[in-house]
Short mmCIF file of C-alpha atoms and ligand atoms in Angstrom, two decimals:
data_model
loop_
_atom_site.label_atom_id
_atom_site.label_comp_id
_atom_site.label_asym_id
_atom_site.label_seq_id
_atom_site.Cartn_x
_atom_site.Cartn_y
_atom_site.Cartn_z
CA UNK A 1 23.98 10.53 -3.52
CA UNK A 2 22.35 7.37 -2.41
CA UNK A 3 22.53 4.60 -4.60
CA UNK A 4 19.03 2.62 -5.66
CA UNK A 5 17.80 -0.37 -6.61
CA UNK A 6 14.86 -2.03 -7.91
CA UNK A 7 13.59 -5.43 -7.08
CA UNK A 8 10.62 -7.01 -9.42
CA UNK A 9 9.96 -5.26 -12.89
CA UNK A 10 6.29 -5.36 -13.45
CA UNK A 11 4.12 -2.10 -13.42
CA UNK A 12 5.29 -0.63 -10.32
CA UNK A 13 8.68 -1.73 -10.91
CA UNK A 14 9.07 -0.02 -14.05
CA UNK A 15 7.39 3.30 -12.70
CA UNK A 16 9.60 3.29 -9.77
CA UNK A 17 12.55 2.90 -12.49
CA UNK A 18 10.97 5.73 -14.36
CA UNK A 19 10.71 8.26 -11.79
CA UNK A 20 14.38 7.67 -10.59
CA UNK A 21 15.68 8.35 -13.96
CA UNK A 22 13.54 11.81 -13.81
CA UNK A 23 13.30 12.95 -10.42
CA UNK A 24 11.56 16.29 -9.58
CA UNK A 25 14.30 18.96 -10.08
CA UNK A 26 14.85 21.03 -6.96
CA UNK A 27 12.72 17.67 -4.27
CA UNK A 28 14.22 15.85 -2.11
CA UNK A 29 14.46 12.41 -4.91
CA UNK A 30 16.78 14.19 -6.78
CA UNK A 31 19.55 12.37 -4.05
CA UNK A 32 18.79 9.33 -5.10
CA UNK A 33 20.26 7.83 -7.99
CA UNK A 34 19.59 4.18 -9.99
CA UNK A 35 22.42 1.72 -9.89
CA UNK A 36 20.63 -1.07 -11.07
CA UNK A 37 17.35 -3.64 -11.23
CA UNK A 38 16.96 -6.92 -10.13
CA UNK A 39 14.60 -9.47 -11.45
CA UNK A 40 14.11 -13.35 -11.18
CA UNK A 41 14.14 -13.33 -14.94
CA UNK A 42 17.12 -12.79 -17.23
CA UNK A 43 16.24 -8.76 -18.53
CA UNK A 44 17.52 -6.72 -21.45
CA UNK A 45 18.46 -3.57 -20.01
CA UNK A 46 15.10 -1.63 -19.10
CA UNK A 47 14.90 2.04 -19.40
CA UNK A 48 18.56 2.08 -19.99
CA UNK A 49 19.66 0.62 -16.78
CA UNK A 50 21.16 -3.02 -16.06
CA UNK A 51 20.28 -5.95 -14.38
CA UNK A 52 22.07 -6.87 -11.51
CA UNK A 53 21.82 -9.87 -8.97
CA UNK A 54 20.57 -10.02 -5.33
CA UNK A 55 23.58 -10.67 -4.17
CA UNK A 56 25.13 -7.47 -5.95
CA UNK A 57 22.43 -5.37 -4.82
CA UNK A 58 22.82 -6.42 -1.31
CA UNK A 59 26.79 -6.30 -0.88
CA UNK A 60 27.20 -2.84 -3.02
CA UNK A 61 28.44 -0.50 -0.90
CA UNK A 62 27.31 2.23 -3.41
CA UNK A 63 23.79 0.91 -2.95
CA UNK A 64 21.97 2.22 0.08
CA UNK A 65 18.21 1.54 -1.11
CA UNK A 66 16.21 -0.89 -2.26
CA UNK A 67 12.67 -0.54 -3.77
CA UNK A 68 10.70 -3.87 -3.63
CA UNK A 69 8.12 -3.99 -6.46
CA UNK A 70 7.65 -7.76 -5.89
CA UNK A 71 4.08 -9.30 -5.72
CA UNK A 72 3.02 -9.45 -2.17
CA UNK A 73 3.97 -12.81 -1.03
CA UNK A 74 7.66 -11.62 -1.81
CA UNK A 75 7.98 -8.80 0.88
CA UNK A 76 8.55 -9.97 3.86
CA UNK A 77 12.02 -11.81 2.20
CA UNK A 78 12.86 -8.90 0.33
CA UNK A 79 12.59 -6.52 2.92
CA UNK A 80 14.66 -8.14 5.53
CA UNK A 81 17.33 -9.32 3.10
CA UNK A 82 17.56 -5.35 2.26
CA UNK A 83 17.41 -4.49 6.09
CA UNK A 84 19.68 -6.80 7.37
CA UNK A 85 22.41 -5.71 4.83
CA UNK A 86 22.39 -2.24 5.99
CA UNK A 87 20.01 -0.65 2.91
CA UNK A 88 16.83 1.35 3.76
CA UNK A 89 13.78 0.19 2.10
CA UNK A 90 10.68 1.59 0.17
CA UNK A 91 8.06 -1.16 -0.22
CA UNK A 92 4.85 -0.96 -2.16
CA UNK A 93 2.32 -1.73 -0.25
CA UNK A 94 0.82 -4.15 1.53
CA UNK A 95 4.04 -4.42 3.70
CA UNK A 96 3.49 -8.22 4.41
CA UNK A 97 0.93 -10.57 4.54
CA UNK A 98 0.68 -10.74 8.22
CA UNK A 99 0.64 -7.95 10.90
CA UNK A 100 3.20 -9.57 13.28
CA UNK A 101 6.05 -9.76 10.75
CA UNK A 102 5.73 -5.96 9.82
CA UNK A 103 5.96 -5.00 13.45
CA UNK A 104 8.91 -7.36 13.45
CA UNK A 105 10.37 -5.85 10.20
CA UNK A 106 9.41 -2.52 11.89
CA UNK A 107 11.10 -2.86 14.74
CA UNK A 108 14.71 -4.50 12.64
CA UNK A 109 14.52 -0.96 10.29
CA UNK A 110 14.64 0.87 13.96
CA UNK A 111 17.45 -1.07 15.32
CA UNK A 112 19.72 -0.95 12.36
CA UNK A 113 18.50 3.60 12.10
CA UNK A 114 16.91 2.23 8.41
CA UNK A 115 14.33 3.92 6.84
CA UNK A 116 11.36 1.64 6.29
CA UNK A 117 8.57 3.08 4.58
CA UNK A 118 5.11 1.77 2.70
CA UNK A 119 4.11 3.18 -0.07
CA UNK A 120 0.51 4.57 -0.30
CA UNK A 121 -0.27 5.92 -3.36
CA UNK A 122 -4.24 5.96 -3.17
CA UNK A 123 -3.82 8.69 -0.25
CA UNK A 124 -2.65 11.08 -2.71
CA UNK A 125 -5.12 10.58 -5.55
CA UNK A 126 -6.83 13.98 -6.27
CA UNK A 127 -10.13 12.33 -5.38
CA UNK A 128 -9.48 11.20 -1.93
CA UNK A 129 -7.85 14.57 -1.21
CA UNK A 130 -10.99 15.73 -1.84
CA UNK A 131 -12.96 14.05 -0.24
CA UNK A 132 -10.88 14.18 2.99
CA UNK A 133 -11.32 17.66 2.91
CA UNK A 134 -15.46 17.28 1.60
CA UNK A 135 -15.84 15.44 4.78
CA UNK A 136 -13.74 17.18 7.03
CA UNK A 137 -15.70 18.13 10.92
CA UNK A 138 -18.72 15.92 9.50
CA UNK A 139 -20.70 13.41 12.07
CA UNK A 140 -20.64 9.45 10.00
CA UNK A 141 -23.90 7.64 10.67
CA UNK A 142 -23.46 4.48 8.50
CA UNK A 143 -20.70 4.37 5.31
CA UNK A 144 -20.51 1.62 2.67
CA UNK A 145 -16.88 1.37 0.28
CA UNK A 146 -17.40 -1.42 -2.63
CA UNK A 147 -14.36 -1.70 -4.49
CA UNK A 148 -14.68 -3.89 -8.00
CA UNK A 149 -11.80 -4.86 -10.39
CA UNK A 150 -10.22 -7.93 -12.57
CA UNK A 151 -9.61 -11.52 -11.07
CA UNK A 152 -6.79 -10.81 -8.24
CA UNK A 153 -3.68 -12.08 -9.59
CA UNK A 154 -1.57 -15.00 -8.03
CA UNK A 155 0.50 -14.24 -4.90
CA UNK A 156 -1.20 -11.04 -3.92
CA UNK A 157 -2.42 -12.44 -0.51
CA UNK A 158 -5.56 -13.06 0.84
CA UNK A 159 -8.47 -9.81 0.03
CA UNK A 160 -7.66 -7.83 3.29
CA UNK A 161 -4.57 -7.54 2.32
CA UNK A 162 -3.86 -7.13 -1.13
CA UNK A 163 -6.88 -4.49 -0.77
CA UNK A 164 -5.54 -2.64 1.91
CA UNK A 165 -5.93 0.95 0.24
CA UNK A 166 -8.97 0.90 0.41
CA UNK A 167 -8.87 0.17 4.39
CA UNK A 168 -6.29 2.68 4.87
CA UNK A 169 -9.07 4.97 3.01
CA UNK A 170 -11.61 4.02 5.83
CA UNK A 171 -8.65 4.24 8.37
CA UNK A 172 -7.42 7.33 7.31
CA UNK A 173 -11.11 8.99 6.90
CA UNK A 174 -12.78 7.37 10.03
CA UNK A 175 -10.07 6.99 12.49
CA UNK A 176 -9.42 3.09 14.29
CA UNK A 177 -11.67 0.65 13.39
CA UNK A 178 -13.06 -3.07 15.05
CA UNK A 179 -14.08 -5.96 12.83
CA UNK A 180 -17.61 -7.47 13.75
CA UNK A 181 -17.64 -9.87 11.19
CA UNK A 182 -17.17 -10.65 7.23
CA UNK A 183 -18.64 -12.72 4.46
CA UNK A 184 -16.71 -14.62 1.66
CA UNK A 185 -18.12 -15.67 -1.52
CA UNK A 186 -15.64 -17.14 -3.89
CA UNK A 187 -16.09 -19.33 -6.69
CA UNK A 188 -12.71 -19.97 -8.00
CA UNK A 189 -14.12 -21.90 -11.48
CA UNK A 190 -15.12 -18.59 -12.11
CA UNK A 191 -12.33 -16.52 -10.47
CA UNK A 192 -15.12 -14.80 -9.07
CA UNK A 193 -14.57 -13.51 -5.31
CA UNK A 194 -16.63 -10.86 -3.15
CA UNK A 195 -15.14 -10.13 0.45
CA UNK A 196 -17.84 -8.25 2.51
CA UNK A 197 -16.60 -7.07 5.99
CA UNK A 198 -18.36 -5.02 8.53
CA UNK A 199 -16.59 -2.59 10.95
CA UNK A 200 -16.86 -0.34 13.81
CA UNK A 201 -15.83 2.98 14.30
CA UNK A 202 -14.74 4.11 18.13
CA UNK A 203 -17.95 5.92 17.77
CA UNK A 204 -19.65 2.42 17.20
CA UNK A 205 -21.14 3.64 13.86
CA UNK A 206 -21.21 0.87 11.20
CA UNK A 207 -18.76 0.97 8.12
CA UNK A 208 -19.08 -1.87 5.52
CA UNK A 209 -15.94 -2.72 3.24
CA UNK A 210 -16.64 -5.08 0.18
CA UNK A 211 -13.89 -6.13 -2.19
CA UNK A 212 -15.51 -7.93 -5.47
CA UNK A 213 -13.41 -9.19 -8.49
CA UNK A 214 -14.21 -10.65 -11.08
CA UNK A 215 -13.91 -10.99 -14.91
CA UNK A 216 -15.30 -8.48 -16.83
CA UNK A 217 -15.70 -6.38 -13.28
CA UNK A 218 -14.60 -2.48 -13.99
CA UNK A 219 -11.93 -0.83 -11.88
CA UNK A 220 -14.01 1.22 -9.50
CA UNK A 221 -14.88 2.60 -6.05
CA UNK A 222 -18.59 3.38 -4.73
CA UNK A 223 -18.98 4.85 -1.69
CA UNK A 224 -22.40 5.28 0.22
CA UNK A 225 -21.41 7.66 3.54
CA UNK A 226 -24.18 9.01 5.23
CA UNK A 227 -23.40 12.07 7.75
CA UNK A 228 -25.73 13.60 10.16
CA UNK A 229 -26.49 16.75 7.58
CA UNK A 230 -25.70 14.87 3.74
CA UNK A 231 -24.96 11.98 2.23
CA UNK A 232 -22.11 11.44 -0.11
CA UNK A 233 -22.70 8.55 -3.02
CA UNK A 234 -20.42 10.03 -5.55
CA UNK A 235 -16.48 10.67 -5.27
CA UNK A 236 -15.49 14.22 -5.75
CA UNK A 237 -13.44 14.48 -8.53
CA UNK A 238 -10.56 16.28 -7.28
CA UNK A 239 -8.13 18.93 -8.14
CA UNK A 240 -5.09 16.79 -10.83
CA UNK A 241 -1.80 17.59 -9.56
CA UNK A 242 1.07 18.28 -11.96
CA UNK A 243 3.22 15.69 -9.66
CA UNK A 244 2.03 11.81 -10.48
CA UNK A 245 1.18 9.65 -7.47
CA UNK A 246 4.53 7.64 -7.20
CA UNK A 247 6.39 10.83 -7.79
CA UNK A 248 4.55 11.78 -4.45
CA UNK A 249 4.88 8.60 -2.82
CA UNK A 250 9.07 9.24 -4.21
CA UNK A 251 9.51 12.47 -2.56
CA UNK A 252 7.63 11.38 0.59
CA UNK A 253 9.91 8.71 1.29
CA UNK A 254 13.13 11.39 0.33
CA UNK A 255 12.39 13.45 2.81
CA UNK A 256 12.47 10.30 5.13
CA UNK A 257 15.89 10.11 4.34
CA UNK A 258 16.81 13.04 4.59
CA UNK A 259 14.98 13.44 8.32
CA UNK A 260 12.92 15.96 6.50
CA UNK A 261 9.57 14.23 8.20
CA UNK A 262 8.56 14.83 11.72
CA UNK A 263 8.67 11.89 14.68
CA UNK A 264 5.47 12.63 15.77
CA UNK A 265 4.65 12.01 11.62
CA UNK A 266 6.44 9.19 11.70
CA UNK A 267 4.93 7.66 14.56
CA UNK A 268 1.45 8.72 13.30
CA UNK A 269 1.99 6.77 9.93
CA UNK A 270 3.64 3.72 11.29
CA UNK A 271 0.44 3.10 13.71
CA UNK A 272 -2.13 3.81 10.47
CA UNK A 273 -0.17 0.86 8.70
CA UNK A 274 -0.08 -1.45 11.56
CA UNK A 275 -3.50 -1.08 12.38
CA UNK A 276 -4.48 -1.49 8.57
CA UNK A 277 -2.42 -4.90 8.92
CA UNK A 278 -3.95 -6.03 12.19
CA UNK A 279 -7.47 -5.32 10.77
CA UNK A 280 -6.51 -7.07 7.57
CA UNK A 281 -5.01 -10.13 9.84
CA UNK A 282 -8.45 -9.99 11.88
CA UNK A 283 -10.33 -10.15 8.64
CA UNK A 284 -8.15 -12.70 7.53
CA UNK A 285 -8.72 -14.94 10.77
CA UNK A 286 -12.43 -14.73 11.19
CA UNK A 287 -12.91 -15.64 7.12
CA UNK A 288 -10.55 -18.60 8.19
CA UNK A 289 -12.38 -19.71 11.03
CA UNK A 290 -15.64 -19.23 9.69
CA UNK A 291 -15.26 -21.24 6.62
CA UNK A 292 -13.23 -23.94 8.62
P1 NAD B 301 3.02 -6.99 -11.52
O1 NAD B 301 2.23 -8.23 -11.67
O2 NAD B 301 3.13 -6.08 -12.70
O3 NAD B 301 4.47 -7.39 -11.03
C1 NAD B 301 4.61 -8.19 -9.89
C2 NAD B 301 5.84 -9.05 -9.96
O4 NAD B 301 5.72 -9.94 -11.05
C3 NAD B 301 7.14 -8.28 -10.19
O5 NAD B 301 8.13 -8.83 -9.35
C4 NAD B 301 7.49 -8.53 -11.63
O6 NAD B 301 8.89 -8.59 -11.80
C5 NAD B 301 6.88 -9.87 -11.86
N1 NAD B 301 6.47 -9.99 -13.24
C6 NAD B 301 5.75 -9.11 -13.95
N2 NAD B 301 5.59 -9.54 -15.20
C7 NAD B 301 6.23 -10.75 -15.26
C8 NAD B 301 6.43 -11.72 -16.27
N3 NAD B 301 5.97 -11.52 -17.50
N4 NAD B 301 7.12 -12.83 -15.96
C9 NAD B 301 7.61 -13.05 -14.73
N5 NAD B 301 7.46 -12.16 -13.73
C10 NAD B 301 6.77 -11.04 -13.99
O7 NAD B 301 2.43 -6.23 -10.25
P2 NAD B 301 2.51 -4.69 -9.84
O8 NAD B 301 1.22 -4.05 -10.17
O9 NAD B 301 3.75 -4.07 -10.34
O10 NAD B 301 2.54 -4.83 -8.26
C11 NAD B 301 3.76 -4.94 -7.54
C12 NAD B 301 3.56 -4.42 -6.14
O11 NAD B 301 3.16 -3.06 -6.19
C13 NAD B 301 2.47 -5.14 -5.34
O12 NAD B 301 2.89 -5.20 -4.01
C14 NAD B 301 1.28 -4.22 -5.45
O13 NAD B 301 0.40 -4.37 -4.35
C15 NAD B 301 1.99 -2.86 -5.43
N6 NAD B 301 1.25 -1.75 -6.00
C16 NAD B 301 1.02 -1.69 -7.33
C17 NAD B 301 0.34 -0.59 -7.86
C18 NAD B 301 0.09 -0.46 -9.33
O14 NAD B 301 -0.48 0.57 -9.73
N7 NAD B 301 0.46 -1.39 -10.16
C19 NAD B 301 -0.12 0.40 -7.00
C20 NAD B 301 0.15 0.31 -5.65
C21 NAD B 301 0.84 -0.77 -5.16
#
């Protein structure tokens, strides 16, 4: 068995938690069991398990894994504390904040033989499935993704970032991807913020990327991509899938550890979330620089 912990109890915290307790019978989670939580604040016991400290969690030889559920600006600590103590890590996504400290983390999981892996829950949503497959051998001409939600909450990083699943949609979809250039609107009396950035595919057709959020701003996606034969404007809705998405994202990283997933997999997935990053730095730098 391989001993677990998890770090931060908010909503993906306590799902993480939830799943562990109730792995899929017969998948490759069931070899991981919980040994504990950790938490900046002083917790009751949540779901039945205990609170422990970092410095427990780290020094445990029983504990092998560690599942950061921190806010964003958190990571990057988190992750190599875990690392450098000898534990393999599952973080949710975004990795870090920056592009050169993942491939540094990257590269620190690969010299200790760790398993680092980033969850990405919105590639297993019925509705992208779909639409992968919808899509699938079709020419793009022009696309358009406008996400809207809720005011972003503190320490989530800057919109590139703490939006990346929806550029690891566009990734994923549309192959590599070049930034020309991006708009910012924010008006932080308000807590009112629109991102707009424009991309390139390696077919130089045009793909647009807007983050909005705002108060009273409904959790939603619109797309707009126009092929050479139709146009979709409307998600598909999808097939629902008896497993939930974590439980996927769970098994997924399982079968990691157990050397169940391919190299060539491997490799494939680690240079869709560095290029993500890197595009989310990029967007990141020309916002900075054009607003300096
Ligand atoms: P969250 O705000 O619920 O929790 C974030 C952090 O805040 C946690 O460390 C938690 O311990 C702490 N926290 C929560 N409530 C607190 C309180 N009352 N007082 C003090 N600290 C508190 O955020 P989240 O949605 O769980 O996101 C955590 C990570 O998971 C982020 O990296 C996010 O990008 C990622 N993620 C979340 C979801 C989701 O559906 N929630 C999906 C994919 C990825």
């Amino acid at each position: 068995m391989l001993g677990s912990v998890v770090v931060g109890i908010g909503i993906a915290g306590s799902v993480r938690m939830r799943d562990l307790l109730a792995p899929l019978s017969s998948s490759a989670a069931e070899q991981l069991s919980i040994r504990g939580f950790v938490s900046r604040r002083s917790l009751e016991d949540q779901q039945g398990v205990k609170q422990i400290s970092m410095t427990e969690a780290l020094s445990r030889d029983d504990i092998h894994v560690a599942f950061i559920c921190t806010e964003n600006t958190s990571h990057e600590e988190n992750i190599r504390q875990f690392l450098e103590a000898g534990k393999h890590v599952c973080v949710e996504y975004p990795m870090t904040l920056s592009h050169t400290t993942a491939v540094d983390l990257w590269n620190l999981a690969q010299q200790k033989g760790l398993v680092l892996h980033e969850e990405h829950i919105e590639l297993f949503t019925p509705d992208f499935k779909q639409l992968k497959k919808d899509i699938s051998g079709k020419t793009l001409e022009e696309g358009k993704l406008h996400f809207t939600g809720g005011p972003l909450k503190a320490n989530f990083g800057f919109p590139s970032f703490s939006g990346i699943a929806r550029l690891t949609w566009l990734v994923d979809l549309f192959g590599e991807l070049t930034v020309t250039s991006v708009d910012l609107v924010e008006e932080k009396e308000n807590k009112y913020m629109k991102m707009t950035a424009h991309l390139l595919t390696q077919q130089h057709k045009p793909l647009t990327w807007i983050e909005e959020r705002g108060p009273g701003l409904g959790r939603a996606k619109h797309v707009e991509f126009r092929f050479q034969d139709v146009t979709i404007t409307e998600l598909p809705a999808g097939q629902r899938e008896p497993v939930g998405l974590f439980m996927q994202d769970l098994l997924l990283f399982s079968r990691k550890l157990l050397g169940e997933v391919s190299a060539a997999e491997l490799q494939a997935e680690r240079n869709r979330i560095l290029h993500c990053l890197e595009l989310a730095e990029r967007i990141q730098q020309i916002t900075e620089n054009t607003h300096a």
